[in-house]
Short mmCIF file of C-alpha atoms in Angstrom, two decimals:
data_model
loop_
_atom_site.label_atom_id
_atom_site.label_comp_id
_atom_site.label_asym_id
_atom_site.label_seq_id
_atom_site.Cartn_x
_atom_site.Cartn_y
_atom_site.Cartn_z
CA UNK Z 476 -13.04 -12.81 -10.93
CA UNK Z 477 -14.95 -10.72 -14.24
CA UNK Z 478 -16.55 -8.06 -14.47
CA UNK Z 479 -20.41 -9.72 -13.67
CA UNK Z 480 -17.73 -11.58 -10.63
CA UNK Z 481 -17.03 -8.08 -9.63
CA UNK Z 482 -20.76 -6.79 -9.25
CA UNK Z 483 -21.53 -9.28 -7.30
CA UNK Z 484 -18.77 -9.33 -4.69
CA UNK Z 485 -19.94 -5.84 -4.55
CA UNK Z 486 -23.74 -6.64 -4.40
CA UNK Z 487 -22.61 -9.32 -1.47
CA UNK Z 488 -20.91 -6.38 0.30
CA UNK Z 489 -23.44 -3.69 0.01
CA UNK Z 490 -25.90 -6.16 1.93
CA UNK Z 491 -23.42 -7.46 4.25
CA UNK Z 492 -22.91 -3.72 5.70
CA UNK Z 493 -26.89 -4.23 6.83
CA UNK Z 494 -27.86 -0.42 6.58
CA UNK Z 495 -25.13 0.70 9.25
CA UNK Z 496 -22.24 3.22 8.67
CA UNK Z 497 -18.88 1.76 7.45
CA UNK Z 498 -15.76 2.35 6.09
CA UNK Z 499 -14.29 0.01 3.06
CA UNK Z 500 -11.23 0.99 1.90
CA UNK Z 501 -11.00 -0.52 -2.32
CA UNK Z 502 -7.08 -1.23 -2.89
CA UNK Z 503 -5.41 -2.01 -5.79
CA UNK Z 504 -3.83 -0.86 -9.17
CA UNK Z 505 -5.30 0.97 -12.16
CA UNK Z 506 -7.87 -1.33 -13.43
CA UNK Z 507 -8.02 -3.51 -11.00
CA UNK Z 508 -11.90 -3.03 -10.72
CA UNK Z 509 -12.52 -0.74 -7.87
CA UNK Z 510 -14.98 1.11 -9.27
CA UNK Z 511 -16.82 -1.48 -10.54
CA UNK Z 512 -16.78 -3.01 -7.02
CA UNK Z 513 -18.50 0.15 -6.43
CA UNK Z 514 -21.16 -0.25 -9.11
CA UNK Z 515 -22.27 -3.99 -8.23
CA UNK Z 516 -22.38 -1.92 -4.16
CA UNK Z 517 -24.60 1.09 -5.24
CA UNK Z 518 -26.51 -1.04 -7.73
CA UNK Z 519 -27.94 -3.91 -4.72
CA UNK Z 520 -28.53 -0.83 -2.57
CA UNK Z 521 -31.33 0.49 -5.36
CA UNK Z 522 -29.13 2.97 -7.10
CA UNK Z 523 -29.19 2.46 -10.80
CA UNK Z 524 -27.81 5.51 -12.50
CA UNK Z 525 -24.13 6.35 -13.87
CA UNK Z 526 -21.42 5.51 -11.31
CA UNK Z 527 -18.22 7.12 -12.70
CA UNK Z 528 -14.95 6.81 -10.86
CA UNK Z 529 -14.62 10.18 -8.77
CA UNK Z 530 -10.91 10.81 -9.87
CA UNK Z 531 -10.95 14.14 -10.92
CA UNK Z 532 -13.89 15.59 -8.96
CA UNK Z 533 -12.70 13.46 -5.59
CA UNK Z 534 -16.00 12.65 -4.41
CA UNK Z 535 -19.03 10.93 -5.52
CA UNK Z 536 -22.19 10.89 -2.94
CA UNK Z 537 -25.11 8.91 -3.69
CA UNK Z 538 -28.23 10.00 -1.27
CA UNK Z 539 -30.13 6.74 -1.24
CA UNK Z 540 -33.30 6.15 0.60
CA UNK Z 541 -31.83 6.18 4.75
CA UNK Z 542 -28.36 6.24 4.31
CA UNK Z 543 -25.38 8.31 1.82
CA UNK Z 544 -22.76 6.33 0.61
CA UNK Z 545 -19.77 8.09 -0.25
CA UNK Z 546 -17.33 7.09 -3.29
CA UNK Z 547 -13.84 8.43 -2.47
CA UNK Z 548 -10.54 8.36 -4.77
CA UNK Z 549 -7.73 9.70 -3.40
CA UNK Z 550 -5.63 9.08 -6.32
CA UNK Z 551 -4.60 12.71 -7.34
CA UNK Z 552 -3.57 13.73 -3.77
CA UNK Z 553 -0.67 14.56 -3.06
CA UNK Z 554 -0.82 14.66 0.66
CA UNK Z 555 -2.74 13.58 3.38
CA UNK Z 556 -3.97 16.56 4.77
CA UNK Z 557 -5.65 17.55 1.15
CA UNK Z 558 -8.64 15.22 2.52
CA UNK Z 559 -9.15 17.30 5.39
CA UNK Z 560 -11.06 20.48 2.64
CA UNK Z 561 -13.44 18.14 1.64
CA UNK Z 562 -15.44 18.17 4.48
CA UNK Z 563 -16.64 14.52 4.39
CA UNK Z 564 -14.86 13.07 7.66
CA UNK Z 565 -16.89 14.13 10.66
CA UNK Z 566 -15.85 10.85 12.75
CA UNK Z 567 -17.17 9.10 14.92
CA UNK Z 568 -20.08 10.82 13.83
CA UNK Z 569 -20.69 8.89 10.32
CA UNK Z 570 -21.79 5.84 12.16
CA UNK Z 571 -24.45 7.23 13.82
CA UNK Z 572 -25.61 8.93 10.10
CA UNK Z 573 -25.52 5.69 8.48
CA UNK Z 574 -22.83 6.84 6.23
CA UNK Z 575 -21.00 4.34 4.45
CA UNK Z 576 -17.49 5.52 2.96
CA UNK Z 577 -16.15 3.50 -0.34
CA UNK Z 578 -12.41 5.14 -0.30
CA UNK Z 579 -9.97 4.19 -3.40
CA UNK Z 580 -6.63 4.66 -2.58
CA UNK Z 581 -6.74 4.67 0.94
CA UNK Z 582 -2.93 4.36 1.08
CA UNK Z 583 -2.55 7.67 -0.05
CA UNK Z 584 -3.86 9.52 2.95
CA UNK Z 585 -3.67 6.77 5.59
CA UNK Z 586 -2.24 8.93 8.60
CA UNK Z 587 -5.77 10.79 7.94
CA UNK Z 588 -8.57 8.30 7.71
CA UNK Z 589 -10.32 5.95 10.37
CA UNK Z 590 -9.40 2.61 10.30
CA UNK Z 591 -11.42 0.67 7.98
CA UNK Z 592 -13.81 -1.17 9.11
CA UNK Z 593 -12.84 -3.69 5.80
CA UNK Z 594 -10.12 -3.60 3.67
CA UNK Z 595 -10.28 -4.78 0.24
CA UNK Z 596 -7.30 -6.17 -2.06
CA UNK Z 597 -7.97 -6.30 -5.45
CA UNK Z 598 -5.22 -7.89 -7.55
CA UNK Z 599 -5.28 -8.33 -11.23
CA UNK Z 600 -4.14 -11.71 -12.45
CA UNK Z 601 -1.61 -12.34 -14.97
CA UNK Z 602 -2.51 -12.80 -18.47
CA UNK Z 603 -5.86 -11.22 -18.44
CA UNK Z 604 -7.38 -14.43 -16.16
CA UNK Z 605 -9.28 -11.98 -14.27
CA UNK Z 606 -9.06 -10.35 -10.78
CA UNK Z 607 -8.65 -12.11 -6.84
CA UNK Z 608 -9.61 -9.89 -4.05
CA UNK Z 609 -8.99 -10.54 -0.84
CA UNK Z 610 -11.17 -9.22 1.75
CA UNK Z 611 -9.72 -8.68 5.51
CA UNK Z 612 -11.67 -6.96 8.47
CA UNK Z 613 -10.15 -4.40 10.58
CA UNK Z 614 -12.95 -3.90 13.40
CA UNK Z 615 -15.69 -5.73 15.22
CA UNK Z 616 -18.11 -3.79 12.83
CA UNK Z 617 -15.98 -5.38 9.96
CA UNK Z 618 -15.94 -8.85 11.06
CA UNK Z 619 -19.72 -8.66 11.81
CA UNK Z 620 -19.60 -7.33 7.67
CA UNK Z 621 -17.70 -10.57 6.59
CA UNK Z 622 -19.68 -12.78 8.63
CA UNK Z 623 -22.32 -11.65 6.75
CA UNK Z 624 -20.76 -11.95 3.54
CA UNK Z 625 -19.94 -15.77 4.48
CA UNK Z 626 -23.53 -16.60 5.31
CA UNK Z 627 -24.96 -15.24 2.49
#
């Protein structure tokens, strides 16, 4: 998968999630193109500013017309319990909001997060062919998500 490969997988998932509240966790090493995952997401739900990877400041949130999707990267924390200051996780409350969470590094604060509704594994190929990504779904909202996906 390429970059333009990568927008659309996220594109494909940003419909799939049919204006309901989710949570996609975006696995997978430096580079691997979760971020721009996020892009191709934010992008086929109208948003068409800068999307920057929220490394440093945490948190991105992107108000869209009915629903806030939150960009997450967990990548600087230390521990799990950091995520607890930033106020975002009000659960099981986020479903009925329409709040979709896109959280990078999910591994790094697992004992504090839901359980994703989808999971995706980005791996970088050897010698620069690209990137796979496999995609595996966690909850009935998740399979309903990669049903979706499929009949798209």
């Amino acid at each position: 998968m390429n970059e333009k490969a990568q927008l659309a997988f996220g594109a494909k998932l940003a419909n799939a999630c049919d204006n309901k509240g989710c949570v996609i966790f975006l696995q997978g090493d430096l580079g691997a193109g979760k971020t721009t995952t996020v892009r191709g997401f934010l992008s086929a739900l109208g948003y068409h500013g800068k999307v920057k990877s929220p490394t440093y400041t945490l948190v991105e949130s992107y108000v869209l017309q009915n629903q806030t999707v939150y960009h997450v990267d967990l990548y600087r924390i230390q521990y799990p319990k950091e995520i607890l200051g930033l106020g975002l996780f009000d659960f099981p409350d986020y479903l009925k909001k329409k709040t979709i969470y896109l959280i990078e590094w999910p591994e790094k604060a697992a004992s504090e997060l839901p359980v994703a509704d989808i999971a995706c594994i980005i791996t970088l190929l050897e010698f620069k062919k690209g990137r796979a990504c496999q995609v595996i779904a966690h909850t009935a909202q998740g399979k309903k998500i990669m049903e979706a996906m499929i009949d798209a």
